[in-house]
Tab-separated table of C-alpha atoms in Angstrom:
chain	number	residue	atom	x	y	z
A	3	MET	CA	22.137	15.262	18.721
A	4	ALA	CA	21.696	14.610	15.822
A	5	ARG	CA	20.873	17.073	12.394
A	6	VAL	CA	17.598	15.728	11.214
A	7	VAL	CA	15.971	16.624	8.265
A	8	ILE	CA	11.871	15.988	8.326
A	9	GLY	CA	9.690	15.876	5.732
A	10	LEU	CA	7.627	18.629	6.611
A	11	SER	CA	4.143	17.598	4.481
A	12	GLY	CA	1.923	20.784	5.482
A	13	GLY	CA	0.589	18.020	7.413
A	14	VAL	CA	-0.557	18.429	11.078
A	15	ASP	CA	1.098	14.623	11.866
A	16	SER	CA	4.971	15.873	10.233
A	17	SER	CA	3.920	18.963	12.055
A	18	VAL	CA	3.836	17.289	15.729
A	19	ALA	CA	7.251	15.332	14.881
A	20	ALA	CA	8.950	18.351	13.844
A	21	TYR	CA	8.433	19.659	16.739
A	22	ILE	CA	8.763	16.588	18.997
A	23	LEU	CA	12.671	16.439	17.605
A	24	LYS	CA	12.844	19.705	18.368
A	25	GLN	CA	12.112	19.166	22.042
A	26	GLN	CA	14.215	16.345	21.794
A	27	GLY	CA	17.190	19.133	21.173
A	28	HIS	CA	17.772	17.779	17.578
A	29	GLU	CA	19.295	20.003	14.968
A	30	VAL	CA	15.884	20.075	12.590
A	31	ILE	CA	15.870	20.735	9.033
A	32	GLY	CA	12.394	21.555	7.266
A	33	LEU	CA	11.921	20.046	3.724
A	34	PHE	CA	8.815	20.246	1.383
A	35	MET	CA	8.620	17.917	-1.705
A	36	ILE	CA	6.289	18.988	-5.035
A	37	ASN	CA	5.923	15.852	-6.250
A	38	TRP	CA	3.192	16.510	-8.811
A	39	HIS	CA	1.893	19.735	-10.860
A	40	ASP	CA	-0.943	17.767	-13.086
A	41	THR	CA	-4.074	18.056	-11.876
A	42	THR	CA	-6.103	16.395	-14.306
A	43	GLY	CA	-8.800	13.949	-13.025
A	44	THR	CA	-7.809	16.151	-9.092
A	45	LEU	CA	-11.469	16.443	-7.222
A	46	GLU	CA	-10.237	19.197	-4.763
A	47	GLY	CA	-8.256	22.648	-5.323
A	48	ASP	CA	-6.576	23.426	-8.626
A	49	CYS	CA	-2.963	22.275	-7.181
A	50	PRO	CA	-3.165	21.024	-3.602
A	51	TRP	CA	0.694	21.430	-3.055
A	52	HIS	CA	0.257	24.948	-3.385
A	53	ASP	CA	-1.620	24.653	-0.163
A	54	ASP	CA	0.841	22.348	1.781
A	55	ARG	CA	3.920	24.629	1.091
A	56	VAL	CA	2.337	27.825	2.750
A	57	PHE	CA	1.348	25.318	5.957
A	58	ALA	CA	4.337	23.993	6.076
A	59	GLU	CA	5.974	27.267	6.106
A	60	LEU	CA	3.737	28.612	8.530
A	61	VAL	CA	4.975	25.593	10.811
A	62	ALA	CA	8.829	26.267	9.794
A	63	ARG	CA	8.485	29.772	11.119
A	64	LYS	CA	6.505	28.935	14.408
A	65	LEU	CA	8.808	26.393	15.286
A	66	ASP	CA	12.012	28.366	14.240
A	67	ILE	CA	13.234	25.885	12.291
A	68	PRO	CA	14.899	26.741	7.669
A	69	LEU	CA	12.352	25.014	5.411
A	70	HIS	CA	14.159	23.980	1.859
A	71	VAL	CA	11.955	23.285	-0.872
A	72	THR	CA	12.825	20.388	-3.621
A	73	ASP	CA	10.835	19.552	-6.786
A	74	LEU	CA	11.424	16.086	-7.288
A	75	SER	CA	8.018	15.498	-9.801
A	76	GLU	CA	10.371	13.944	-12.413
A	77	GLU	CA	11.239	11.605	-10.461
A	78	TYR	CA	7.926	10.761	-8.752
A	79	ARG	CA	6.654	10.686	-12.344
A	80	LYS	CA	8.719	7.815	-13.630
A	81	ARG	CA	8.964	5.742	-10.326
A	82	VAL	CA	5.577	6.361	-8.902
A	83	VAL	CA	3.178	7.143	-11.605
A	84	ASP	CA	4.448	5.586	-14.929
A	85	TYR	CA	4.291	2.415	-12.809
A	86	MET	CA	0.708	2.786	-11.638
A	87	PHE	CA	-0.176	3.248	-15.169
A	88	ALA	CA	1.740	-0.135	-16.657
A	89	GLU	CA	0.036	-2.398	-14.090
A	90	TYR	CA	-3.357	-0.613	-14.520
A	91	GLU	CA	-3.129	-1.484	-18.038
A	92	ARG	CA	-1.685	-4.977	-17.604
A	93	GLY	CA	-5.023	-5.155	-15.256
A	94	HIS	CA	-3.407	-5.089	-12.237
A	95	THR	CA	-3.917	-2.373	-9.236
A	96	PRO	CA	-0.934	-0.981	-7.460
A	97	ASN	CA	-0.519	0.306	-4.324
A	98	PRO	CA	1.623	4.140	-5.244
A	99	ASP	CA	1.867	5.065	-1.308
A	100	VAL	CA	3.981	1.980	-0.836
A	101	LEU	CA	5.431	2.413	-3.887
A	102	CYS	CA	6.028	5.944	-3.106
A	103	ASN	CA	7.742	5.601	0.364
A	104	ARG	CA	10.177	2.915	-1.643
A	105	GLU	CA	11.352	5.376	-3.760
A	106	ILE	CA	10.357	8.538	-3.003
A	107	LYS	CA	10.050	9.352	0.419
A	108	PHE	CA	12.826	6.923	1.530
A	109	ASP	CA	15.473	7.145	-1.551
A	110	VAL	CA	14.629	10.151	-3.970
A	111	PHE	CA	13.667	12.484	-0.781
A	112	MET	CA	16.500	10.378	1.520
A	113	ARG	CA	19.432	11.619	-0.537
A	114	GLU	CA	17.974	15.154	-1.099
A	115	ALA	CA	18.473	14.962	2.952
A	116	MET	CA	22.092	13.782	3.044
A	117	LYS	CA	23.199	16.425	0.719
A	118	LEU	CA	21.460	18.965	3.390
A	119	GLY	CA	23.936	17.166	5.873
A	120	ALA	CA	21.644	14.806	7.403
A	121	ASP	CA	22.339	12.241	9.805
A	122	TYR	CA	18.401	10.877	9.830
A	123	VAL	CA	15.425	11.377	8.035
A	124	ALA	CA	12.108	11.687	10.185
A	125	THR	CA	8.569	11.290	8.541
A	126	GLY	CA	5.734	11.942	10.153
A	127	HIS	CA	4.359	8.158	9.661
A	128	TYR	CA	2.223	6.358	12.834
A	129	CYS	CA	4.456	3.356	12.974
A	130	ARG	CA	8.285	2.751	15.008
A	131	ARG	CA	11.423	1.732	14.660
A	132	GLU	CA	13.565	-0.673	17.161
A	133	VAL	CA	17.557	-1.364	16.707
A	134	THR	CA	18.473	-4.729	17.444
A	135	THR	CA	21.693	-6.569	16.686
A	136	ASP	CA	22.034	-9.746	15.119
A	137	LYS	CA	24.374	-13.141	16.164
A	138	ASP	CA	27.187	-10.815	14.876
A	139	GLY	CA	26.821	-8.117	16.549
A	140	HIS	CA	25.639	-5.593	13.133
A	141	PRO	CA	22.612	-3.687	14.022
A	142	VAL	CA	19.267	-4.837	12.722
A	143	TYR	CA	16.517	-2.433	12.093
A	144	LYS	CA	12.683	-3.749	13.226
A	145	LEU	CA	9.657	-1.780	11.676
A	146	LEU	CA	6.897	-1.423	14.060
A	147	ALA	CA	3.209	-0.938	14.384
A	148	GLY	CA	2.672	2.431	15.358
A	149	SER	CA	0.958	2.236	18.986
A	150	ASP	CA	-2.245	3.996	17.933
A	151	PRO	CA	-4.304	0.859	16.160
A	152	ASN	CA	-6.444	3.612	14.361
A	153	LYS	CA	-3.305	5.036	12.418
A	154	ASP	CA	-1.084	2.028	12.026
A	155	GLN	CA	0.676	2.917	8.872
A	156	SER	CA	3.905	0.251	8.842
A	157	TYR	CA	1.703	-1.257	6.100
A	158	PHE	CA	2.582	1.806	3.263
A	159	LEU	CA	6.699	1.218	4.688
A	160	CYS	CA	6.826	-2.607	3.859
A	161	GLN	CA	8.846	-2.133	1.111
A	162	LEU	CA	11.798	-0.387	2.738
A	163	SER	CA	15.316	-1.720	3.535
A	164	GLN	CA	17.912	-1.598	6.322
A	165	GLU	CA	19.617	0.927	4.822
A	166	GLN	CA	16.689	3.384	4.618
A	167	LEU	CA	15.283	1.606	8.016
A	168	GLY	CA	18.607	2.794	9.383
A	169	LYS	CA	18.338	6.785	8.405
A	170	ALA	CA	14.091	6.721	9.495
A	171	LEU	CA	13.120	8.312	12.706
A	172	PHE	CA	9.081	8.356	13.113
A	173	PRO	CA	8.690	10.525	15.959
A	174	VAL	CA	5.026	10.244	16.439
A	175	GLY	CA	4.973	6.445	16.154
A	176	ASP	CA	4.644	6.200	19.699
A	177	LEU	CA	1.271	8.781	20.454
A	178	LEU	CA	-2.271	8.241	19.070
A	179	LYS	CA	-3.558	10.590	16.987
A	180	PRO	CA	-5.966	12.726	19.352
A	181	GLU	CA	-2.285	13.312	21.332
A	182	VAL	CA	-0.654	14.850	17.683
A	183	ARG	CA	-3.554	17.041	17.649
A	184	ARG	CA	-3.986	18.182	20.861
A	185	ILE	CA	-0.144	19.037	20.765
A	186	ALA	CA	-0.144	21.131	17.707
A	187	THR	CA	-3.296	22.876	19.409
A	188	GLU	CA	-1.338	24.061	22.147
A	189	GLN	CA	1.763	24.898	20.386
A	190	GLY	CA	-0.495	27.261	18.213
A	191	LEU	CA	0.607	25.051	14.891
A	192	ALA	CA	-1.277	26.165	11.914
A	193	THR	CA	-1.722	22.391	11.027
A	194	ALA	CA	-3.321	21.856	14.178
A	195	LYS	CA	-7.110	21.256	12.704
A	196	ARG	CA	-6.025	20.739	9.013
A	197	LYS	CA	-7.548	17.330	7.976
A	198	ASP	CA	-5.664	14.644	6.815
A	199	SER	CA	-4.798	14.250	3.251
A	200	GLN	CA	-6.773	11.776	1.288
A	201	GLY	CA	-6.012	9.696	-1.812
A	202	ILE	CA	-2.966	8.948	-3.890
A	203	CYS	CA	0.518	10.092	-2.192
A	204	PHE	CA	1.215	14.045	-3.432
A	205	VAL	CA	-1.542	13.612	-6.161
A	206	GLY	CA	-4.551	13.493	-3.733
A	207	LYS	CA	-8.061	12.409	-4.507
A	208	VAL	CA	-8.260	11.684	-7.872
A	209	ASP	CA	-11.753	10.433	-9.951
A	210	LEU	CA	-9.187	7.465	-11.181
A	211	PRO	CA	-10.819	7.047	-14.698
A	212	VAL	CA	-10.399	10.318	-15.612
A	213	PHE	CA	-6.804	10.221	-14.174
A	214	LEU	CA	-6.131	6.966	-15.554
A	215	GLN	CA	-7.229	8.453	-19.002
A	216	GLN	CA	-4.326	10.406	-19.396
A	217	LYS	CA	-2.690	7.261	-20.325
A	218	LEU	CA	-4.997	4.612	-21.029
A	219	ALA	CA	-7.844	5.452	-23.544
A	220	ALA	CA	-11.397	4.669	-23.029
A	221	LYS	CA	-12.558	1.743	-24.929
A	222	GLN	CA	-16.198	0.080	-24.661
A	223	GLY	CA	-16.375	-3.288	-23.426
A	224	ASN	CA	-18.753	-5.802	-22.334
A	225	ILE	CA	-20.091	-7.087	-18.384
A	226	HIS	CA	-20.885	-10.513	-17.939
A	227	GLU	CA	-22.439	-11.911	-14.786
A	228	ILE	CA	-21.317	-14.818	-13.058
A	229	LEU	CA	-23.716	-16.906	-11.152
A	230	PRO	CA	-22.682	-18.332	-7.540
A	231	SER	CA	-23.593	-21.454	-8.861
A	232	TRP	CA	-20.593	-21.925	-12.161
A	233	PRO	CA	-19.340	-24.876	-11.472
A	234	LYS	CA	-15.922	-24.344	-10.769
A	235	PHE	CA	-16.535	-23.099	-7.397
A	236	ALA	CA	-17.263	-26.203	-6.159
A	237	ARG	CA	-14.140	-27.393	-7.664
A	238	ARG	CA	-11.585	-25.806	-5.039
A	239	ASP	CA	-13.252	-28.160	-2.577
A	240	ALA	CA	-10.429	-30.673	-4.267
A	241	PHE	CA	-7.365	-28.770	-2.604
A	242	LYS	CA	-8.810	-28.570	0.585
A	243	VAL	CA	-6.079	-29.240	3.134
A	244	ALA	CA	-7.145	-31.614	5.921
A	245	GLU	CA	-7.108	-29.821	9.685
A	246	GLY	CA	-2.937	-30.673	11.033
A	247	ALA	CA	-1.724	-31.559	7.296
A	248	THR	CA	1.114	-30.132	5.894
A	249	PRO	CA	-0.366	-28.915	1.704
A	250	THR	CA	1.154	-30.297	-1.317
A	251	ASP	CA	2.492	-27.615	-3.862
A	252	GLU	CA	-0.380	-28.605	-5.960
A	253	GLN	CA	-2.941	-27.656	-2.993
A	254	LEU	CA	-1.316	-24.522	-2.382
A	255	ALA	CA	-1.375	-24.009	-6.031
A	256	GLY	CA	-4.717	-24.550	-6.627
A	257	LEU	CA	-5.861	-22.962	-3.720
A	258	ALA	CA	-4.053	-19.785	-4.558
A	259	GLU	CA	-4.956	-19.880	-8.383
A	260	PRO	CA	-7.428	-16.670	-9.052
A	261	TRP	CA	-10.804	-17.179	-10.725
A	262	HIS	CA	-10.583	-16.988	-14.340
A	263	PHE	CA	-13.498	-16.407	-16.310
A	264	THR	CA	-14.786	-16.455	-20.193
A	265	VAL	CA	-17.530	-14.953	-21.479
A	266	ARG	CA	-18.960	-18.360	-22.143
A	267	ASP	CA	-19.377	-18.571	-18.098
A	268	GLY	CA	-22.092	-15.824	-17.609
A	269	LYS	CA	-24.384	-13.835	-19.380
A	270	LYS	CA	-23.653	-10.429	-20.664
A	271	ILE	CA	-25.808	-7.664	-18.631
A	272	GLY	CA	-24.214	-4.389	-19.426
A	273	THR	CA	-20.761	-2.376	-21.013
A	274	HIS	CA	-18.456	0.030	-19.239
A	275	ASN	CA	-15.701	2.049	-20.736
A	276	GLY	CA	-12.671	0.165	-20.015
A	277	ALA	CA	-11.306	-3.170	-18.250
A	278	HIS	CA	-8.667	-1.576	-17.014
A	279	PHE	CA	-10.509	0.803	-14.833
A	280	TYR	CA	-12.046	-1.716	-12.327
A	281	THR	CA	-10.497	-3.671	-10.004
A	282	ILE	CA	-11.475	-6.539	-7.951
A	283	GLY	CA	-13.612	-5.920	-5.291
A	284	GLN	CA	-15.399	-2.652	-6.291
A	285	ARG	CA	-18.909	-2.203	-6.865
A	286	LYS	CA	-19.517	1.998	-7.383
A	287	GLY	CA	-19.146	2.683	-11.208
A	288	LEU	CA	-21.028	0.085	-12.863
A	289	GLY	CA	-24.523	1.764	-13.256
A	290	ILE	CA	-26.309	-1.475	-13.067
A	291	GLY	CA	-29.197	-1.508	-10.612
A	292	GLY	CA	-32.528	-3.140	-10.118
A	293	ARG	CA	-30.415	-5.560	-7.987
A	294	LYS	CA	-31.409	-7.098	-4.532
A	295	GLU	CA	-27.883	-6.599	-3.569
A	296	SER	CA	-24.951	-4.551	-5.188
A	297	LEU	CA	-22.926	-6.023	-7.913
A	298	PHE	CA	-18.954	-6.846	-7.260
A	299	ILE	CA	-16.443	-6.807	-9.761
A	300	LEU	CA	-15.096	-10.903	-9.605
A	301	ALA	CA	-12.439	-10.220	-12.203
A	302	THR	CA	-10.952	-8.297	-15.174
A	303	ASP	CA	-9.705	-9.306	-18.381
A	304	VAL	CA	-8.020	-5.785	-20.038
A	305	HIS	CA	-7.291	-8.809	-23.475
A	306	GLU	CA	-10.660	-9.016	-24.475
A	307	ASN	CA	-11.854	-5.859	-22.448
A	308	VAL	CA	-14.253	-7.558	-20.124
A	309	ILE	CA	-15.010	-7.594	-16.554
A	310	TYR	CA	-16.780	-10.104	-14.633
A	311	VAL	CA	-19.227	-9.191	-11.746
A	312	GLY	CA	-21.460	-11.291	-9.300
A	313	GLU	CA	-24.150	-10.598	-7.100
A	314	GLY	CA	-23.798	-9.870	-3.146
A	315	ASP	CA	-21.029	-9.981	-0.885
A	316	ALA	CA	-21.147	-13.279	-0.354
A	317	HIS	CA	-20.432	-14.503	-4.227
A	318	PRO	CA	-17.638	-17.396	-3.701
A	319	GLY	CA	-15.710	-15.176	-6.929
A	320	LEU	CA	-15.244	-12.592	-4.335
A	321	TRP	CA	-12.884	-14.870	-1.931
A	322	ARG	CA	-9.947	-17.165	-1.898
A	323	PRO	CA	-8.163	-19.197	0.981
A	324	ALA	CA	-4.780	-18.269	-0.748
A	325	LEU	CA	-2.600	-15.953	-2.543
A	326	PHE	CA	0.871	-16.118	-4.383
A	327	ILE	CA	3.719	-14.063	-4.641
A	328	PRO	CA	6.519	-14.863	-7.370
A	329	ARG	CA	9.826	-15.087	-5.397
A	330	GLU	CA	11.780	-12.406	-7.141
A	331	GLU	CA	9.239	-10.015	-5.417
A	332	ILE	CA	9.680	-11.568	-1.744
A	333	HIS	CA	11.157	-8.650	0.745
A	334	TRP	CA	12.269	-9.125	4.013
A	335	VAL	CA	12.483	-5.892	6.105
A	336	ASN	CA	14.141	-7.757	8.589
A	337	PRO	CA	16.611	-9.953	6.845
A	338	THR	CA	17.436	-12.122	10.142
A	339	ARG	CA	13.738	-13.724	9.628
A	340	LYS	CA	14.326	-14.807	6.094
A	341	MET	CA	12.652	-18.077	5.603
A	342	GLU	CA	14.103	-20.780	3.043
A	343	ALA	CA	12.514	-23.064	0.319
A	344	GLY	CA	10.631	-25.752	1.974
A	345	GLU	CA	10.156	-23.879	5.025
A	346	SER	CA	6.647	-22.648	6.851
A	347	ARG	CA	5.514	-20.042	9.606
A	348	ARG	CA	2.952	-18.727	11.112
A	349	PHE	CA	2.063	-14.880	10.544
A	350	GLU	CA	-0.671	-12.441	10.758
A	351	VAL	CA	-1.220	-11.038	7.196
A	352	ARG	CA	-2.865	-7.944	6.174
A	353	ILE	CA	-3.698	-7.301	1.776
A	354	ARG	CA	-4.467	-3.843	2.638
A	355	TYR	CA	-3.963	-0.931	4.069
A	356	ARG	CA	-6.292	-0.818	7.794
A	357	GLN	CA	-7.110	-4.332	6.682
A	358	PRO	CA	-7.309	-6.190	10.476
A	359	LEU	CA	-4.587	-8.486	10.349
A	360	GLN	CA	-5.493	-12.344	9.660
A	361	GLY	CA	-3.937	-15.395	10.784
A	362	ALA	CA	-2.639	-17.355	7.853
A	363	THR	CA	0.484	-19.683	7.565
A	364	LEU	CA	3.469	-18.540	4.819
A	365	TYR	CA	4.971	-21.494	2.763
A	366	ILE	CA	8.390	-21.180	0.963
A	367	ARG	CA	8.994	-22.399	-1.959
A	368	GLU	CA	11.872	-22.338	-4.949
A	369	LYS	CA	9.251	-20.548	-7.388
A	370	GLY	CA	7.989	-18.171	-4.463
A	371	ALA	CA	5.907	-17.716	-1.674
A	372	TYR	CA	1.960	-19.240	-0.790
A	373	ILE	CA	0.133	-17.899	2.067
A	374	LEU	CA	-2.757	-19.931	3.295
A	375	PHE	CA	-5.047	-18.182	5.603
A	376	ASP	CA	-7.096	-19.447	8.249
A	377	GLU	CA	-10.136	-17.948	6.836
A	378	PRO	CA	-11.036	-16.979	2.752
A	379	GLN	CA	-10.336	-13.530	2.112
A	380	ARG	CA	-12.424	-10.832	-0.177
A	381	GLY	CA	-10.950	-8.989	-2.995
A	382	ILE	CA	-7.479	-10.767	-3.053
A	383	THR	CA	-6.007	-8.671	-6.136
A	384	ALA	CA	-2.584	-8.574	-8.557
A	385	GLY	CA	-0.646	-6.100	-7.655
A	386	GLN	CA	-1.322	-5.203	-4.408
A	387	PHE	CA	1.068	-6.033	-1.005
A	388	ALA	CA	0.849	-8.472	0.975
A	389	ALA	CA	2.456	-7.996	4.297
A	390	TRP	CA	3.253	-10.077	7.323
A	391	TYR	CA	3.763	-9.811	10.919
A	392	ASP	CA	5.094	-11.051	13.975
A	393	HIS	CA	3.371	-9.851	16.667
A	394	ASP	CA	3.481	-5.755	16.008
A	395	GLU	CA	7.016	-6.810	13.934
A	396	LEU	CA	6.298	-6.213	9.986
A	397	ILE	CA	8.432	-9.056	8.520
A	398	GLY	CA	8.273	-9.004	5.344
A	399	SER	CA	6.176	-8.591	2.089
A	400	GLY	CA	5.269	-9.122	-1.655
A	401	THR	CA	3.489	-8.060	-4.130
A	402	ILE	CA	0.353	-10.299	-4.968
A	403	ALA	CA	0.530	-12.311	-8.279
A	404	GLU	CA	-1.746	-12.944	-10.935
């Protein structure tokens, strides 16, 4: 059996993962990460990791496994939080959980685990790993969706490399969440009834504008409303692809182009405290009432400090049929499935966690990848990750461009 270091987070999933590993006969070592000390903008508790550590210690004692503690807060700040601030400043909406897994849990943390002599590193993620071989007999590690459709977390791991997957184990990936709770209860684990963590990875639930104001100054700007009758909405029809036809590069670029507005395109209806605090598709926090339907953010302009809104979920400015990923941002989780420029293939795609998979075609071109959806998608946002699947295997991913 192997020596497995598990990231014990103080939650029920990693607790049960540790129990399963021990039942399988592995030598199990717990490792608790401290990743964030600052509580600015957090909505719960003075220092959430203190409670997490207590629960991790209780579980380790119950399972009779050693528990080590490592402080990775400096690396977390540099690799995840500073990136977050920089992306919001650019007017993008980053996904810190995806970055946290790529940069911290399966990189810095993995290195710490290797110092403890680990053969593998385990986490409580709801996903699965399968090992096959390529044509030369080399191992290929596939990332598969978790068996629980309500808890599948493969999307959060969409940036992992073969090297990272080769050392990773996901003991609860085959289980449903109620089963995990049941095992924890049966084994008397302190985390059995503990709520799942929410919010930003390791930071917790935050008031985002307050959190971002640590680095990004509040700055009053104007809110402009764009009406559904804006003439350029109709112009996208010119790029439509006939059924069964292969789109040209011009059509793909036209369909993937984000909506761009100027203050002349809409009427000022209010003010805000900083365009970089808002994201496409958001409807809360605008402070404008008296409408038949909610107002949604259609676009933000951080250079002019203007945000553009539209009324109602059906507003054409909320929807786009395609997106673009620059070539340098394309990542193949399974390198044997890598596509070359000029190729296209059908996949199922999601552009955010928990979004149902959407039918789409991936087109690889010299400058990057276009994803053309079967149905227009709501709230496609620069800085987020698009991940493409073949049935339950996550094949690749990339950062959505402006």
